[in-house]
Tab-separated table of C-alpha atoms in Angstrom:
chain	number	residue	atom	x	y	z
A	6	UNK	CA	0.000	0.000	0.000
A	7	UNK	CA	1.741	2.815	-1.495
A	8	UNK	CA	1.234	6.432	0.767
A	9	UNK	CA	0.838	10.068	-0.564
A	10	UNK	CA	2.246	12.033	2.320
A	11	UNK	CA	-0.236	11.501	5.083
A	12	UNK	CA	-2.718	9.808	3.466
A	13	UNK	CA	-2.726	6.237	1.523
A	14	UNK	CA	-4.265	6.013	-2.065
A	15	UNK	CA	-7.352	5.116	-0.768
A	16	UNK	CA	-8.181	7.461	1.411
A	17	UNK	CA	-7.604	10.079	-0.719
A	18	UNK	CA	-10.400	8.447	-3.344
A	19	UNK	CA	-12.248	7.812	-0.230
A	20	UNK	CA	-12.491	12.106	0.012
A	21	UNK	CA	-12.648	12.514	-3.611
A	22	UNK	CA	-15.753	10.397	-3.513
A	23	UNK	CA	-16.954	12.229	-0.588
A	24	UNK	CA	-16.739	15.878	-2.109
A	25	UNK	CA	-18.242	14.933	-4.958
A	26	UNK	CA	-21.279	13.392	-3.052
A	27	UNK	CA	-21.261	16.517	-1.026
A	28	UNK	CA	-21.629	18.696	-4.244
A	29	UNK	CA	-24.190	16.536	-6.261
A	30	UNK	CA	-25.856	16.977	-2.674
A	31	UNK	CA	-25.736	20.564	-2.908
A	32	UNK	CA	-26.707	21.035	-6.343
A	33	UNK	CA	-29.459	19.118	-5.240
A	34	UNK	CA	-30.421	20.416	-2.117
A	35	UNK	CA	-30.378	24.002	-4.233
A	36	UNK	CA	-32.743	22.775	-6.910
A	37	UNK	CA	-34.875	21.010	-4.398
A	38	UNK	CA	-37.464	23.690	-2.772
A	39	UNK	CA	-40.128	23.008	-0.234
A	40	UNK	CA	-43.685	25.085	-0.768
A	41	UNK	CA	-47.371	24.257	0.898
A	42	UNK	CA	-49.195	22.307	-1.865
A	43	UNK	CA	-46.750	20.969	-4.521
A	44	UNK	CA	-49.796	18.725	-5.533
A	45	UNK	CA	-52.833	20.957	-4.352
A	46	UNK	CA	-55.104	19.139	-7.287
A	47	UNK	CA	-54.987	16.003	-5.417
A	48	UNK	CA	-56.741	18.188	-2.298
A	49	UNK	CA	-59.578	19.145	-4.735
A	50	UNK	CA	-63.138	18.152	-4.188
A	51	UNK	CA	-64.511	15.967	-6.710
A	52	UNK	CA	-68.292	14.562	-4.950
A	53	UNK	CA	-71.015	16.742	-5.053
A	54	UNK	CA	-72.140	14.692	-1.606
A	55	UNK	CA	-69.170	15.805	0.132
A	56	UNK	CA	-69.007	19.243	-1.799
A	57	UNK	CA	-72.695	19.577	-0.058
A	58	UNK	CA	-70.740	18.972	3.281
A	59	UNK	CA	-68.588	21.615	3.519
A	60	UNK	CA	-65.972	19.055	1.731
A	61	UNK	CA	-65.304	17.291	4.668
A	62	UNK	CA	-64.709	14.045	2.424
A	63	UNK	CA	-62.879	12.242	4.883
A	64	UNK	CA	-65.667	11.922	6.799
A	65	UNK	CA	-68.128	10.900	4.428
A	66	UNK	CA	-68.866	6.962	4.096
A	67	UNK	CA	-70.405	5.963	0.486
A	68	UNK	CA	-69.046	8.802	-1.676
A	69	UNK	CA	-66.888	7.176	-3.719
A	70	UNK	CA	-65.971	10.533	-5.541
A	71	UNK	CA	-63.843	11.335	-2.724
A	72	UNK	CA	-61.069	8.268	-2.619
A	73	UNK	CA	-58.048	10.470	-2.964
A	74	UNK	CA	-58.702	11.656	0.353
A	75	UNK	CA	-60.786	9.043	1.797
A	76	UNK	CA	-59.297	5.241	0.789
A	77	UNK	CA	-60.390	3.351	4.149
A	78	UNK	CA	-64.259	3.820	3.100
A	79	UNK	CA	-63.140	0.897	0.239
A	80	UNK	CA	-63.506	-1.697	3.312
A	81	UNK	CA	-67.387	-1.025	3.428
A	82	UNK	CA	-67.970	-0.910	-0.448
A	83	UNK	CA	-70.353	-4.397	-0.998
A	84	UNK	CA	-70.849	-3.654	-4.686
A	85	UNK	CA	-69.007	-2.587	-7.885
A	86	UNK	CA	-70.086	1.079	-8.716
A	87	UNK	CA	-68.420	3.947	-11.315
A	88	UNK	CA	-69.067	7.406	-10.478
A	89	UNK	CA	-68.644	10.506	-12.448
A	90	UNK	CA	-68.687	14.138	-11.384
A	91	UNK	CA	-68.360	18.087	-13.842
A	92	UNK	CA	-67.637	21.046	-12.489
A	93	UNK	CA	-67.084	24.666	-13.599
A	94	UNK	CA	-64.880	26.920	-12.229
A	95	UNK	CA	-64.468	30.430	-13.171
A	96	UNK	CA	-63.134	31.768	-16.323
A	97	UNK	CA	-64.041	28.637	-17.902
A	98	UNK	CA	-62.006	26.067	-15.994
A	99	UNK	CA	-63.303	22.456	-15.439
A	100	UNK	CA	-62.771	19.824	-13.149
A	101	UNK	CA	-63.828	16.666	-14.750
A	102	UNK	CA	-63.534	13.646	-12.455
A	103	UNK	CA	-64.112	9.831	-12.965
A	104	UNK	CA	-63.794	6.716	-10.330
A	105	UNK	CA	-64.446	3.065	-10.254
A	106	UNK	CA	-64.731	0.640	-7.255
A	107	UNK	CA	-64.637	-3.529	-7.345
A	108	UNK	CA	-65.175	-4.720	-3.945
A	109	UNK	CA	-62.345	-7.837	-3.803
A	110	UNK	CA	-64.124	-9.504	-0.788
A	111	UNK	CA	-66.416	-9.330	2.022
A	112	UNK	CA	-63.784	-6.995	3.836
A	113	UNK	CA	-61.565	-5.216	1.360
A	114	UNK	CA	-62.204	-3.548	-2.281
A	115	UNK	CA	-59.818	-1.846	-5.117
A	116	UNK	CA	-60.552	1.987	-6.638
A	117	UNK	CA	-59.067	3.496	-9.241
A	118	UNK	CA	-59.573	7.270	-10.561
A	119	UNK	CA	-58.806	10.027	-13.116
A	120	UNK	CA	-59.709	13.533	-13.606
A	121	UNK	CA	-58.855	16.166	-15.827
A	122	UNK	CA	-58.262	20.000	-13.941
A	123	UNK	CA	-57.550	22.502	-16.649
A	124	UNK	CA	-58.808	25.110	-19.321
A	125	UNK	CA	-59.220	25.579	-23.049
A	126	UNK	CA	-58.859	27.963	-25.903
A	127	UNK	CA	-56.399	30.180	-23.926
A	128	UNK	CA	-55.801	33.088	-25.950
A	129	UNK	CA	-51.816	32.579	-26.932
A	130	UNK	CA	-49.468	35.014	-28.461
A	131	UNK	CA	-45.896	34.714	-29.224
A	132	UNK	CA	-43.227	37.691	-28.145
A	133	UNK	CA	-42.515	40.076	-30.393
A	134	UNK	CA	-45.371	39.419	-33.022
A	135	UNK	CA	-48.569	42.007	-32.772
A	136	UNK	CA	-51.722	41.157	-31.274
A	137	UNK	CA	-53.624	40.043	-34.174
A	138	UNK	CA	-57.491	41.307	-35.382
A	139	UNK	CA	-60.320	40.044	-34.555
A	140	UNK	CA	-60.419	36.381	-33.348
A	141	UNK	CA	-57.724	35.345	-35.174
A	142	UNK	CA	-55.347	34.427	-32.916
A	143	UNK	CA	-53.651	31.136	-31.503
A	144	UNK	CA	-54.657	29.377	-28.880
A	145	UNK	CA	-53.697	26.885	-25.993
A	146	UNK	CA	-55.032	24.641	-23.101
A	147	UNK	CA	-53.555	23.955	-19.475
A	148	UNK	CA	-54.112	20.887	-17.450
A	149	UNK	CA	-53.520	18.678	-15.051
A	150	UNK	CA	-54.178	14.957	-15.206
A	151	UNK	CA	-54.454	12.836	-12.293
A	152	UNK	CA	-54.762	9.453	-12.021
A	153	UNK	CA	-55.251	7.447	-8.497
A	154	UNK	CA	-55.137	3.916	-7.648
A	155	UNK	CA	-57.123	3.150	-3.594
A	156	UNK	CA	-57.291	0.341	-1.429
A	157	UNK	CA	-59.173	-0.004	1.806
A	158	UNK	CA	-59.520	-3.122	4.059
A	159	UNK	CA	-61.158	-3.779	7.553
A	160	UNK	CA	-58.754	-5.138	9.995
A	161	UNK	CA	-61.716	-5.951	12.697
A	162	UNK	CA	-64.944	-4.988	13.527
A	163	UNK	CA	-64.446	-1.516	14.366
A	164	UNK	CA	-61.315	-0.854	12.534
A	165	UNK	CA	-60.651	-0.207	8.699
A	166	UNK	CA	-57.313	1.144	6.827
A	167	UNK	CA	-56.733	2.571	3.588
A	168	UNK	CA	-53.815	3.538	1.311
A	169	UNK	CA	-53.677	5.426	-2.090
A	170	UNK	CA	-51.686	6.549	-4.587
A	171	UNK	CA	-51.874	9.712	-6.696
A	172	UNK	CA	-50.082	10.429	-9.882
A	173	UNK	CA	-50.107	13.991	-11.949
A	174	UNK	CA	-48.618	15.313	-15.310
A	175	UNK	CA	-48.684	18.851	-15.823
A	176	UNK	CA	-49.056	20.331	-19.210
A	177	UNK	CA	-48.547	23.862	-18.966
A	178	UNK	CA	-46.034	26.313	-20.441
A	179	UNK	CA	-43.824	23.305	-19.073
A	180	UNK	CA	-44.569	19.800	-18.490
A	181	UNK	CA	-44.098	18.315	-15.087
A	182	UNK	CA	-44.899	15.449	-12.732
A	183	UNK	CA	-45.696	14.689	-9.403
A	184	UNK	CA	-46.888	12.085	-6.795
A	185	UNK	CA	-47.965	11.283	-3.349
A	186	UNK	CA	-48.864	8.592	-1.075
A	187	UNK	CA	-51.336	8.505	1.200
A	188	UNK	CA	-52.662	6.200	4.593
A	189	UNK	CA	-55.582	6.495	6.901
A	190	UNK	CA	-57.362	4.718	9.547
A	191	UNK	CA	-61.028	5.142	10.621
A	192	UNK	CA	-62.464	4.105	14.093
A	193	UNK	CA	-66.133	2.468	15.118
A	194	UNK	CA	-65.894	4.145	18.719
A	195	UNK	CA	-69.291	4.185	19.377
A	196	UNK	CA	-72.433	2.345	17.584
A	197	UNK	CA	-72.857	5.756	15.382
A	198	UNK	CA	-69.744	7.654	16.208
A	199	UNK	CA	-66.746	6.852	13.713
A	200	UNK	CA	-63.551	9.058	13.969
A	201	UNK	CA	-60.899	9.242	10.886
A	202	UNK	CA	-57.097	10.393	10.950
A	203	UNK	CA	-55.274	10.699	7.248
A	204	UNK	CA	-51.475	11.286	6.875
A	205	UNK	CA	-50.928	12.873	3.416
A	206	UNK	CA	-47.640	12.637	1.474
A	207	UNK	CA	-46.280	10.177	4.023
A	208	UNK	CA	-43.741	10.052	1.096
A	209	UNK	CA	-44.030	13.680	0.896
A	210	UNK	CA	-45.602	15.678	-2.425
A	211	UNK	CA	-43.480	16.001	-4.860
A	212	UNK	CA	-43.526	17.594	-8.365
A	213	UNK	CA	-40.454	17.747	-10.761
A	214	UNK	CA	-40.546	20.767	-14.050
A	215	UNK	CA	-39.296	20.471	-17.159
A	216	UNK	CA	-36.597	23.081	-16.422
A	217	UNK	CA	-34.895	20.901	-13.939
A	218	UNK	CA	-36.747	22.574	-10.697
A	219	UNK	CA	-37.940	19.911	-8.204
A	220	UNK	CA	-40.803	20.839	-5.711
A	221	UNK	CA	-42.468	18.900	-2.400
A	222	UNK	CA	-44.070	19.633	0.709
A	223	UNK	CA	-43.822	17.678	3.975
A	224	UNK	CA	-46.256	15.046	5.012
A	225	UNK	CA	-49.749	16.140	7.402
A	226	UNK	CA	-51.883	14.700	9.447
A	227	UNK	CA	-55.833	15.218	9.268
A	228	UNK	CA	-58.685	14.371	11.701
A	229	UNK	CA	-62.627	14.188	10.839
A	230	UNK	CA	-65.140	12.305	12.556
A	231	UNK	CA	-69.576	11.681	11.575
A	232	UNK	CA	-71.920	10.293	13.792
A	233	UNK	CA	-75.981	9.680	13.070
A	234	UNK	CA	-78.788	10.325	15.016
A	235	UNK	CA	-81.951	8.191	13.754
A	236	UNK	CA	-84.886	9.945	13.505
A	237	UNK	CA	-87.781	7.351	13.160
A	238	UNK	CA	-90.733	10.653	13.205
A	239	UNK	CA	-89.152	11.536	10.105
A	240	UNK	CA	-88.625	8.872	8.369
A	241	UNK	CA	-84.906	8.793	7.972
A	242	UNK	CA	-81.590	10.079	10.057
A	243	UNK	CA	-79.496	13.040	10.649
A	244	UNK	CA	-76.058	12.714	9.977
A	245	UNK	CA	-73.175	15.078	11.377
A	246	UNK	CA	-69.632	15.652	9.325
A	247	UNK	CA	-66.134	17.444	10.524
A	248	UNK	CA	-62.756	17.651	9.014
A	249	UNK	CA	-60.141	19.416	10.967
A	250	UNK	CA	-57.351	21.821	8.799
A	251	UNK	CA	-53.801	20.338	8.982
A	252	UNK	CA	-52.139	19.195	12.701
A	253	UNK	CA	-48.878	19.718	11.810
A	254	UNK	CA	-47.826	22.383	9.707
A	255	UNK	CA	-48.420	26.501	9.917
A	256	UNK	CA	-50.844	27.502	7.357
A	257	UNK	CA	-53.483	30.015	6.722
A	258	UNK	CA	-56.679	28.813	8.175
A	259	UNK	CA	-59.650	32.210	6.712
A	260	UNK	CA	-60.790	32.091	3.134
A	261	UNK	CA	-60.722	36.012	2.717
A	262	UNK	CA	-57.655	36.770	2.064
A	263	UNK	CA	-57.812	40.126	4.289
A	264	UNK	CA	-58.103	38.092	7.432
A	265	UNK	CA	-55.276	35.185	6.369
A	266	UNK	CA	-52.974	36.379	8.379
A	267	UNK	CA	-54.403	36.409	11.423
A	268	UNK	CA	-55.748	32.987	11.559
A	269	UNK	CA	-52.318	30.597	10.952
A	270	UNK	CA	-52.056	28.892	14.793
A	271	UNK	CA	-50.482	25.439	15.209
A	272	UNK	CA	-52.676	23.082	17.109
A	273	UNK	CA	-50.755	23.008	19.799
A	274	UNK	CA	-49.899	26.925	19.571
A	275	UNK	CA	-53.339	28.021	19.240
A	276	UNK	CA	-56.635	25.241	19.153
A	277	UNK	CA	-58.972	27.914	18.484
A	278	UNK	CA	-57.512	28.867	15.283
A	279	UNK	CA	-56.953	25.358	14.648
A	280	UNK	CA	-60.515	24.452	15.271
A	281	UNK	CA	-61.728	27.428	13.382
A	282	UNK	CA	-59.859	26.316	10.141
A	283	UNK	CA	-62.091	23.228	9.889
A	284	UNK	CA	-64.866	22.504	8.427
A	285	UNK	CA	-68.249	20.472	7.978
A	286	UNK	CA	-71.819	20.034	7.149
A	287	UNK	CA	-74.826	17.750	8.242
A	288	UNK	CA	-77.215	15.520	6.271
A	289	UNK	CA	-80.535	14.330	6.850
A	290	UNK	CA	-80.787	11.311	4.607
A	291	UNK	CA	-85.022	9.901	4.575
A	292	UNK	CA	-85.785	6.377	3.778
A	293	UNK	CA	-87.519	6.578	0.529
A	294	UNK	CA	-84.159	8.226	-1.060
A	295	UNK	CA	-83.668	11.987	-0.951
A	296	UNK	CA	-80.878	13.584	1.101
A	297	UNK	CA	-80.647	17.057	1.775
A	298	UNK	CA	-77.451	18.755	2.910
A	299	UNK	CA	-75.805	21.792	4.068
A	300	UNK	CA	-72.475	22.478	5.926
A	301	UNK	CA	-69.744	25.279	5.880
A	302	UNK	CA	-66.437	25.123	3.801
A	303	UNK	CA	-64.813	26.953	6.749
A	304	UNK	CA	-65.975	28.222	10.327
A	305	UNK	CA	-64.123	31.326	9.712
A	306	UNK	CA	-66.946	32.659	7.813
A	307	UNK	CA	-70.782	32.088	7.228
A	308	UNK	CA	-70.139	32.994	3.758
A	309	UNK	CA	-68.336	30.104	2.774
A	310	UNK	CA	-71.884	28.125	3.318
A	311	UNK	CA	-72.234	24.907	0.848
A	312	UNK	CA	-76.141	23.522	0.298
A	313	UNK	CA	-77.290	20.098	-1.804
A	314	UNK	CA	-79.062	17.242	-2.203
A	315	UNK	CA	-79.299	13.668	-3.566
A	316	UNK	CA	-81.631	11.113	-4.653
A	317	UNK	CA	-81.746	7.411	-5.474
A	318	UNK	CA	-83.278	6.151	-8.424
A	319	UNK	CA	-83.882	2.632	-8.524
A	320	UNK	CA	-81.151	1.849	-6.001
A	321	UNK	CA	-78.728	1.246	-8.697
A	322	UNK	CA	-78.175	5.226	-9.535
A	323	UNK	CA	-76.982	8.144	-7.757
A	324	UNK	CA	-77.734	11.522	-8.473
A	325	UNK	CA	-76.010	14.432	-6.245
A	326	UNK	CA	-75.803	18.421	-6.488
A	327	UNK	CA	-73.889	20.747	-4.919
A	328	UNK	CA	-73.923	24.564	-4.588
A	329	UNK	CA	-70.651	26.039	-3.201
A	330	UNK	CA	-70.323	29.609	-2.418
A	331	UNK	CA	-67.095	31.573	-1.799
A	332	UNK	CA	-66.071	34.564	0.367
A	333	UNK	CA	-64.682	36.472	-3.214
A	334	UNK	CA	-64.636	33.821	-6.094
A	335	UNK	CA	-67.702	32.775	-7.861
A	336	UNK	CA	-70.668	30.811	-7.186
A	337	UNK	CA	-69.592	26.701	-7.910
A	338	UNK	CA	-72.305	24.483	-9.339
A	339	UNK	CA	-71.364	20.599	-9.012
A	340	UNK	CA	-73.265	17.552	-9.957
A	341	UNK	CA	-72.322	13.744	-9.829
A	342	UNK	CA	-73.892	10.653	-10.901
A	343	UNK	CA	-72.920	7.039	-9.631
A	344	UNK	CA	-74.034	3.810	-11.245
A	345	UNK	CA	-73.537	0.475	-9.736
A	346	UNK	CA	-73.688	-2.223	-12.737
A	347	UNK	CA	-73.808	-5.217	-10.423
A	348	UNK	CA	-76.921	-3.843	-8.737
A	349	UNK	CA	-78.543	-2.991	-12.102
A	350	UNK	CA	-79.352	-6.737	-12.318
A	351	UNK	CA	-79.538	-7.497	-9.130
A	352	UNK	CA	-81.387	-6.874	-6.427
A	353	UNK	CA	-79.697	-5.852	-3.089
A	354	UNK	CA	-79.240	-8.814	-0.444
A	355	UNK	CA	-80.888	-7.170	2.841
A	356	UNK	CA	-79.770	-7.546	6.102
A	357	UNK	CA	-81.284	-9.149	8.610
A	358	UNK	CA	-82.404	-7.421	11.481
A	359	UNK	CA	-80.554	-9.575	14.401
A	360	UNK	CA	-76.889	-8.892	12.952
A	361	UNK	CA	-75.301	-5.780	13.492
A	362	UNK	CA	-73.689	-3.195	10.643
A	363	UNK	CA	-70.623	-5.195	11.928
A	364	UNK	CA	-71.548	-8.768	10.897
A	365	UNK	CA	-73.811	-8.428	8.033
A	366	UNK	CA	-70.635	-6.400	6.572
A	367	UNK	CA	-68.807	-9.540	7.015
A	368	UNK	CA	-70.889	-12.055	5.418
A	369	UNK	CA	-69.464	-12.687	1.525
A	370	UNK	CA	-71.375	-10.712	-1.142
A	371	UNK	CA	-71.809	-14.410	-2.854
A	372	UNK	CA	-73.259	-16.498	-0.264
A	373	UNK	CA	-76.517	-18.050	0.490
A	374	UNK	CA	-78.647	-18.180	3.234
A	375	UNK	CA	-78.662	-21.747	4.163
A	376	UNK	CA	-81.657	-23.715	4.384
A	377	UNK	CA	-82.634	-25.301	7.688
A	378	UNK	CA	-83.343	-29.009	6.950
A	379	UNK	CA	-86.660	-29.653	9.430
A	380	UNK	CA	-86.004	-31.781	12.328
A	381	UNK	CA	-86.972	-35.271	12.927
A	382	UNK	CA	-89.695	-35.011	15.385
A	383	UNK	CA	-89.863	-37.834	18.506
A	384	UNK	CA	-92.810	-40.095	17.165
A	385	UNK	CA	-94.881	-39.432	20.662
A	386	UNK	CA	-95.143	-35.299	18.838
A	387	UNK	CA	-96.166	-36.802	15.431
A	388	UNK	CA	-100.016	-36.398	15.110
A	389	UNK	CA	-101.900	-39.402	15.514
A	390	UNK	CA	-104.751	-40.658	12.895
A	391	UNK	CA	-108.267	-40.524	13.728
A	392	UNK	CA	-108.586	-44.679	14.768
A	393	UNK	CA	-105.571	-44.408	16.162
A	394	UNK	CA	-106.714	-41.959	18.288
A	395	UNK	CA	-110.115	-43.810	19.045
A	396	UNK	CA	-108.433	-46.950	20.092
A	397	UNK	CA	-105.799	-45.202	23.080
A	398	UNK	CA	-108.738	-43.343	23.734
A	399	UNK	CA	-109.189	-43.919	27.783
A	400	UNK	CA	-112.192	-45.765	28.438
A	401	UNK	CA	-115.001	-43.195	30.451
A	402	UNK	CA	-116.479	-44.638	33.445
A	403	UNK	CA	-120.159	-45.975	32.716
A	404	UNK	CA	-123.062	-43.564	34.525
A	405	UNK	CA	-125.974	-44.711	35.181
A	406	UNK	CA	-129.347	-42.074	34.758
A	407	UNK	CA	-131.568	-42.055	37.870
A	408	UNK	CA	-134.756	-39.947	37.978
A	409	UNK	CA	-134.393	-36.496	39.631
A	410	UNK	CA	-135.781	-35.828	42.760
A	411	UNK	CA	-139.017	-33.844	42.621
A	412	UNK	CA	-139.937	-31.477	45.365
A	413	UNK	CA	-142.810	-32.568	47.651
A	414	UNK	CA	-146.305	-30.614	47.510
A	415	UNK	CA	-148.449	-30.806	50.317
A	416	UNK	CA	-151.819	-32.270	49.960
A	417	UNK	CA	-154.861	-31.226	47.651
A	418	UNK	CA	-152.247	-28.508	46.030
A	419	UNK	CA	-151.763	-28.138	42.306
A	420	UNK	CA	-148.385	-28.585	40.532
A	421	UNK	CA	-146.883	-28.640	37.272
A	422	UNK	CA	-144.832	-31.671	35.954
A	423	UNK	CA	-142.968	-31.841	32.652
């Protein structure tokens, strides 16, 4: 082992190796930049239920519109069903999203989704040439396309997971891509009472330009919980939804943008403004169908109010609608539609009325109710036939008829004999 001065020949290629780590490090470190939502279409709501809600989708059971933030509801999902959902945002940008759902088992199911987030016939003009006459002019379209693959299982009775993963390209004046993973848990504490925790971007966010430029943004944690209240006078049950803002991470809780600086608390620094920055609705969901809704998008303001309803048509479609209002954008209009094809020819098993939710979830979509073969019944419970009966008849006791008594009537007196 030869030596150059201090150091043998391999430890100097041990810190050649090591400063050239250190710079490809650096370079990296320099290009890699950490912002709040690198992915912020995977946070958008695509339901018109949970839109209805105050977009508290994590909360929501049965919406399978919202899996990208909401994968352990898969566990419940007894049928196949494909769901699509339009929206309109302003200046002519539309959300157009599209899910499907095949339930695997009795206790776990696979979803799958893609939407479209982006706008058309943008006028387009090249520097240096004039802005031409009329409508002749060029034009371009921006968008982002997600796709999104879900699973959910239940892990006992009262406990269900689900993970997902989301997948974007950008097309925009540069092309891009991005991901995130996703896991959550949801809890049966109570009969009615189920609470939800999500950690998004456990692998962090990520989104990588064109130009080289490599965003992300750190993984958060978020809570929601529902519980129902049956209401038999009615004819149906009331349903109550809440999503919390993030745990973790310092962010701007108000929707008007004059007060967004005043509301940005950690949990732990500040739980009112941490409270505040959630948001929910309720439901009141009758038995013949409808559903009407209403909730708040945030509980900083009353203006951020969010109203809808649903109805059932021949338990095999789905028809939702959502008005969202907004503190300064526009008005949003949303509808959905979900179609189950395995209950269009079929009808729906019911559930018997002594299992619980619990146990009817667990029976297999597939099986039978078996058929009770009738017991052998002791011959002394058979029914006997008619001279059968006659002859172990028990033998009555013979009576003999004597003449009644008749009352005595004195002497010369009248009286009346039959």
């Amino acid at each position: 082992m030869k030596k150059n001065g201090f150091f043998t020949r391999e430890t100097s290629r041990g810190i050649c190796l090591s400063v050239v780590l250190l710079a490809f490090l650096a370079s990296a470190s320099f290009a890699l930049e950490r912002v709040v939502g690198a992915n912020s279409t995977f946070d958008m709501e695509a339901g018109a239920r949970s839109a209805a809600l105050g977009s508290a989708t994590m909360a929501v059971d049965g919406d399978y519109l919202g899996l990208l933030s909401n994968p352990y509801q898969l566990s419940h999902a007894r049928y196949s069903w494909v769901n699509f959902s339009h929206t309109e945002y302003y200046e002519d940008t539309k959300y157009d999203f599209a899910s499907a759902v095949f339930p695997l088992s009795d206790r776990q199911s696979l979803g799958i989704a893609f939407s479209r987030f982006g706008a058309d016939d943008i006028p387009w003009i090249k520097e240096g040439e004039p802005i031409p006459e009329g409508e002749q002019y060029n034009t371009i379209s921006i968008a982002d396309w997600v796709f999104s693959v879900s699973w959910g299982r239940r892990l006992t009775d009262r406990l269900d997971l689900g993970v997902s993963f989301h997948g974007i390209y950008r097309d925009m004046d540069q092309t891009g891509f991005g991901f995130r993973s996703d896991v959550g848990v949801r809890y049966n504490a109570l009969e009615n009472l189920y609470l939800s925790a999500l950690l998004k971007g456990w692998t962090s966010s990520a989104a990588r330009w064109e130009s080289g430029e490599v965003e992300y943004s750190s993984p958060e944690v978020f809570l929601a919980a529902s519980y129902a209240i049956p209401i038999s006078y009615l004819y149906g049950s009331l349903e109550m939804y809440w999503q919390s803002a993030g745990l973790l991470h310092q962010e701007s809780r108000a929707m008007e943008f004059d007060d967004a600086e005043e509301l940005d608390g950690r949990f732990w620094e500040n739980p009112v403004d941490w409270l505040s920055g959630g948001h929910g609705g309720v439901e009141f969901n009758f038995d013949f169908g409808l559903s009407l809704r209403a909730g708040l998008a945030s509980f900083t303001t009353w203006r951020s109010f969010t109203a809808g309803a649903g109805l059932v048509i021949a338990h095999f479609v789905k028809v939702d609608y959502a008005f969202e209002n907004h503190p300064v954008l526009s008005p949003i209009h949303r509808v959905s539609v979900s179609v189950s094809p395995y209950l269009f020819s079929h009808v729906p098993t019911p559930e018997k009325p002594h299992l619980t939710a619990a146990k009817a979830a667990q029976k297999p979509l597939d099986e039978e109710p078996e058929e009770l073969e009738p017991e052998s019944e002791p011959e002394a419970s058979k029914p006997e036939t008619l001279e059968k009966q006659v002859e172990n008849a028990p033998e009555e006791p013979t009576r003999t008829l004597e003449p009644e008594p008749q009352e005595s009537v004195p002497a010369g007196g009248m009286y009346w004999e039959e």
